[in-house]
């Protein structure tokens, strides 16, 4: 563990106290992980993930994958409806968070975490549902367009979402080119760890 993630304690707080700590109202410590109850979703966890000493911590919004954790071939009608509802909610959260924070990249991941820039540079691929800011160099965006050439990217006002999986896409996307995705991820990592 590195940085401020080493010294951790668990605190259960009431409503007003919880809001104050999450908004940075405690001068001594900050919230690293907070749990919310989402209607129809169960507990939703928002947390800072581990990073290297020179990188900021990625932020994760986590919850049970539910039907998304099952192969599509096993979905019942109820599972399908639940999967599409969860996919829509997750896409909305990613769009809103990246817009509000000015994030350069992000992703929706099922049983994965968001790689830091140095992990991307070391050939850890981002998930098959990445977001990239339009602030990034065109060469990086082009590499992601190549990796997702068989799916339809979604333009958001502040970036592009590449939905490489059926519940998140408007059409039925073909499989993502994993080799091209690894190369695109490395290009993103190289860009983010160098001045640009």
CSV table of C-alpha atoms in Angstrom, one decimal:
chain,number,residue,atom,x,y,z
A,1,UNK,CA,0.0,0.0,0.0
A,2,UNK,CA,1.2,3.5,-0.8
A,3,UNK,CA,0.5,7.0,0.2
A,4,UNK,CA,-2.5,7.8,2.4
A,5,UNK,CA,-4.2,4.4,1.7
A,6,UNK,CA,-2.0,2.7,4.3
A,7,UNK,CA,-3.5,4.3,7.4
A,8,UNK,CA,-7.1,3.2,7.3
A,9,UNK,CA,-10.0,2.8,9.8
A,10,UNK,CA,-13.7,1.9,9.4
A,11,UNK,CA,-16.2,4.4,10.6
A,12,UNK,CA,-20.0,4.1,10.5
A,13,UNK,CA,-21.6,7.5,10.3
A,14,UNK,CA,-25.1,9.0,10.4
A,15,UNK,CA,-26.5,11.0,7.4
A,16,UNK,CA,-25.2,14.5,8.1
A,17,UNK,CA,-21.9,13.3,9.5
A,18,UNK,CA,-21.4,11.0,6.5
A,19,UNK,CA,-22.1,13.8,4.0
A,20,UNK,CA,-19.7,16.1,5.8
A,21,UNK,CA,-16.8,13.5,5.7
A,22,UNK,CA,-17.4,12.6,2.1
A,23,UNK,CA,-17.4,16.3,1.1
A,24,UNK,CA,-14.0,16.7,2.8
A,25,UNK,CA,-15.3,18.3,6.0
A,26,UNK,CA,-12.9,16.4,8.3
A,27,UNK,CA,-9.5,18.3,8.4
A,28,UNK,CA,-7.6,15.3,9.6
A,29,UNK,CA,-8.7,12.5,7.3
A,30,UNK,CA,-10.7,11.8,4.1
A,31,UNK,CA,-13.0,9.2,3.0
A,32,UNK,CA,-11.3,6.4,1.0
A,33,UNK,CA,-14.4,4.3,0.6
A,34,UNK,CA,-18.1,5.1,1.1
A,35,UNK,CA,-21.2,2.9,0.8
A,36,UNK,CA,-24.5,4.1,-0.5
A,37,UNK,CA,-27.9,2.3,-0.9
A,38,UNK,CA,-29.0,2.4,-4.5
A,39,UNK,CA,-32.7,1.8,-5.1
A,40,UNK,CA,-33.0,-1.5,-6.9
A,41,UNK,CA,-29.2,-1.8,-6.9
A,42,UNK,CA,-28.3,-2.7,-3.3
A,43,UNK,CA,-25.1,-1.3,-1.8
A,44,UNK,CA,-23.0,0.9,-4.1
A,45,UNK,CA,-19.4,1.5,-3.0
A,46,UNK,CA,-17.4,4.5,-4.1
A,47,UNK,CA,-13.7,4.2,-3.3
A,48,UNK,CA,-10.2,5.4,-4.1
A,49,UNK,CA,-8.1,2.5,-5.6
A,50,UNK,CA,-4.4,2.0,-5.1
A,51,UNK,CA,-1.9,4.0,-7.2
A,52,UNK,CA,1.8,4.4,-7.3
A,53,UNK,CA,3.5,7.1,-5.2
A,54,UNK,CA,3.5,9.6,-8.2
A,55,UNK,CA,0.0,8.9,-9.4
A,56,UNK,CA,-3.4,10.0,-8.2
A,57,UNK,CA,-5.7,7.3,-7.0
A,58,UNK,CA,-8.3,6.0,-9.5
A,59,UNK,CA,-11.9,6.2,-8.2
A,60,UNK,CA,-14.1,3.2,-8.5
A,61,UNK,CA,-17.9,2.9,-8.2
A,62,UNK,CA,-18.6,-0.8,-7.4
A,63,UNK,CA,-21.7,-2.9,-6.9
A,64,UNK,CA,-22.8,-6.5,-7.5
A,65,UNK,CA,-22.7,-7.4,-11.2
A,66,UNK,CA,-26.0,-9.2,-10.9
A,67,UNK,CA,-27.1,-10.5,-14.2
A,68,UNK,CA,-24.0,-8.9,-15.9
A,69,UNK,CA,-21.9,-11.6,-14.1
A,70,UNK,CA,-23.7,-14.3,-16.0
A,71,UNK,CA,-23.1,-15.3,-19.7
A,72,UNK,CA,-25.7,-13.8,-21.9
A,73,UNK,CA,-26.8,-17.3,-23.0
A,74,UNK,CA,-28.0,-18.1,-19.5
A,75,UNK,CA,-30.1,-14.9,-19.1
A,76,UNK,CA,-33.8,-15.3,-18.4
A,77,UNK,CA,-36.1,-12.5,-19.5
A,78,UNK,CA,-35.8,-11.0,-16.0
A,79,UNK,CA,-32.0,-11.2,-16.1
A,80,UNK,CA,-31.9,-9.5,-19.5
A,81,UNK,CA,-34.1,-6.6,-18.2
A,82,UNK,CA,-31.9,-6.3,-15.0
A,83,UNK,CA,-28.7,-6.4,-17.1
A,84,UNK,CA,-29.9,-3.6,-19.4
A,85,UNK,CA,-31.1,-1.5,-16.5
A,86,UNK,CA,-27.8,-1.9,-14.7
A,87,UNK,CA,-25.8,-1.2,-17.9
A,88,UNK,CA,-27.8,2.0,-18.4
A,89,UNK,CA,-27.3,3.1,-14.8
A,90,UNK,CA,-23.5,2.4,-15.0
A,91,UNK,CA,-23.2,4.3,-18.3
A,92,UNK,CA,-25.0,7.3,-16.8
A,93,UNK,CA,-22.7,7.3,-13.8
A,94,UNK,CA,-19.6,7.1,-15.9
A,95,UNK,CA,-20.8,9.9,-18.2
A,96,UNK,CA,-21.8,12.2,-15.3
A,97,UNK,CA,-18.6,11.5,-13.2
A,98,UNK,CA,-16.2,12.0,-16.1
A,99,UNK,CA,-18.0,15.2,-17.1
A,100,UNK,CA,-18.1,16.7,-13.6
A,101,UNK,CA,-14.5,15.8,-12.7
A,102,UNK,CA,-12.8,16.4,-16.1
A,103,UNK,CA,-11.4,12.8,-16.0
A,104,UNK,CA,-9.2,12.0,-19.0
A,105,UNK,CA,-10.1,8.3,-19.0
A,106,UNK,CA,-12.3,5.8,-17.2
A,107,UNK,CA,-14.2,2.6,-17.7
A,108,UNK,CA,-16.9,0.3,-16.7
A,109,UNK,CA,-15.5,-3.1,-15.7
A,110,UNK,CA,-17.0,-6.3,-14.6
A,111,UNK,CA,-14.7,-7.9,-11.9
A,112,UNK,CA,-11.8,-5.7,-13.0
A,113,UNK,CA,-10.3,-2.5,-11.7
A,114,UNK,CA,-9.3,0.7,-13.6
A,115,UNK,CA,-5.5,0.5,-14.4
A,116,UNK,CA,-3.4,3.5,-13.4
A,117,UNK,CA,-1.4,5.2,-16.2
A,118,UNK,CA,1.8,3.2,-15.2
A,119,UNK,CA,-0.2,-0.1,-15.3
A,120,UNK,CA,-1.5,0.8,-18.8
A,121,UNK,CA,2.0,1.6,-19.9
A,122,UNK,CA,3.1,-1.8,-18.6
A,123,UNK,CA,0.5,-3.5,-21.0
A,124,UNK,CA,-2.4,-3.9,-18.6
A,125,UNK,CA,-5.4,-3.4,-20.8
A,126,UNK,CA,-8.3,-1.2,-19.9
A,127,UNK,CA,-11.7,-2.9,-19.9
A,128,UNK,CA,-13.8,-3.4,-23.0
A,129,UNK,CA,-16.0,-0.4,-21.9
A,130,UNK,CA,-13.6,2.5,-21.8
A,131,UNK,CA,-14.2,6.3,-21.8
A,132,UNK,CA,-11.6,8.7,-23.3
A,133,UNK,CA,-11.7,12.4,-23.1
A,134,UNK,CA,-11.5,14.4,-26.3
A,135,UNK,CA,-8.6,16.3,-24.6
A,136,UNK,CA,-6.4,13.3,-25.4
A,137,UNK,CA,-4.2,13.4,-28.5
A,138,UNK,CA,-5.9,12.2,-31.7
A,139,UNK,CA,-3.3,9.4,-32.1
A,140,UNK,CA,-4.5,7.8,-28.8
A,141,UNK,CA,-8.2,8.1,-29.8
A,142,UNK,CA,-7.4,6.6,-33.2
A,143,UNK,CA,-5.9,3.6,-31.6
A,144,UNK,CA,-9.1,3.0,-29.5
A,145,UNK,CA,-11.2,3.5,-32.7
A,146,UNK,CA,-9.1,0.7,-34.3
A,147,UNK,CA,-9.6,-1.6,-31.3
A,148,UNK,CA,-13.3,-1.0,-31.3
A,149,UNK,CA,-13.7,-0.9,-35.1
A,150,UNK,CA,-16.6,-3.5,-34.9
A,151,UNK,CA,-18.7,-1.5,-32.4
A,152,UNK,CA,-20.3,1.9,-32.5
A,153,UNK,CA,-18.6,4.5,-30.2
A,154,UNK,CA,-20.9,6.9,-28.3
A,155,UNK,CA,-20.0,10.6,-28.4
A,156,UNK,CA,-20.5,12.4,-25.2
A,157,UNK,CA,-20.0,16.2,-25.0
A,158,UNK,CA,-16.6,15.7,-23.2
A,159,UNK,CA,-15.4,12.5,-24.7
A,160,UNK,CA,-16.1,9.1,-26.3
A,161,UNK,CA,-17.5,5.9,-24.7
A,162,UNK,CA,-16.6,2.7,-26.5
A,163,UNK,CA,-19.3,0.1,-25.6
A,164,UNK,CA,-17.8,-3.3,-26.4
A,165,UNK,CA,-20.5,-5.3,-24.9
A,166,UNK,CA,-24.2,-5.9,-25.8
A,167,UNK,CA,-26.1,-4.4,-22.8
A,168,UNK,CA,-24.1,-1.2,-23.1
A,169,UNK,CA,-24.3,-0.8,-26.9
A,170,UNK,CA,-27.1,0.3,-29.1
A,171,UNK,CA,-26.4,-2.5,-31.6
A,172,UNK,CA,-24.8,-5.9,-31.1
A,173,UNK,CA,-21.1,-5.3,-31.1
A,174,UNK,CA,-18.6,-7.9,-32.4
A,175,UNK,CA,-15.7,-8.9,-30.1
A,176,UNK,CA,-13.2,-6.2,-29.4
A,177,UNK,CA,-9.7,-6.7,-30.9
A,178,UNK,CA,-7.8,-7.6,-27.7
A,179,UNK,CA,-4.4,-7.1,-29.2
A,180,UNK,CA,-5.3,-3.7,-30.6
A,181,UNK,CA,-6.9,-2.8,-27.2
A,182,UNK,CA,-3.7,-3.7,-25.4
A,183,UNK,CA,-1.7,-1.5,-27.8
A,184,UNK,CA,-4.2,1.3,-27.4
A,185,UNK,CA,-4.0,1.0,-23.6
A,186,UNK,CA,-0.2,1.2,-23.7
A,187,UNK,CA,-0.5,4.3,-25.9
A,188,UNK,CA,-2.8,5.9,-23.4
A,189,UNK,CA,-0.5,5.0,-20.5
A,190,UNK,CA,2.5,6.4,-22.4
A,191,UNK,CA,0.7,9.6,-23.1
A,192,UNK,CA,-0.5,10.0,-19.5
A,193,UNK,CA,2.9,9.4,-18.0
A,194,UNK,CA,4.7,11.9,-20.3
A,195,UNK,CA,4.1,15.6,-20.7
A,196,UNK,CA,1.5,16.3,-23.3
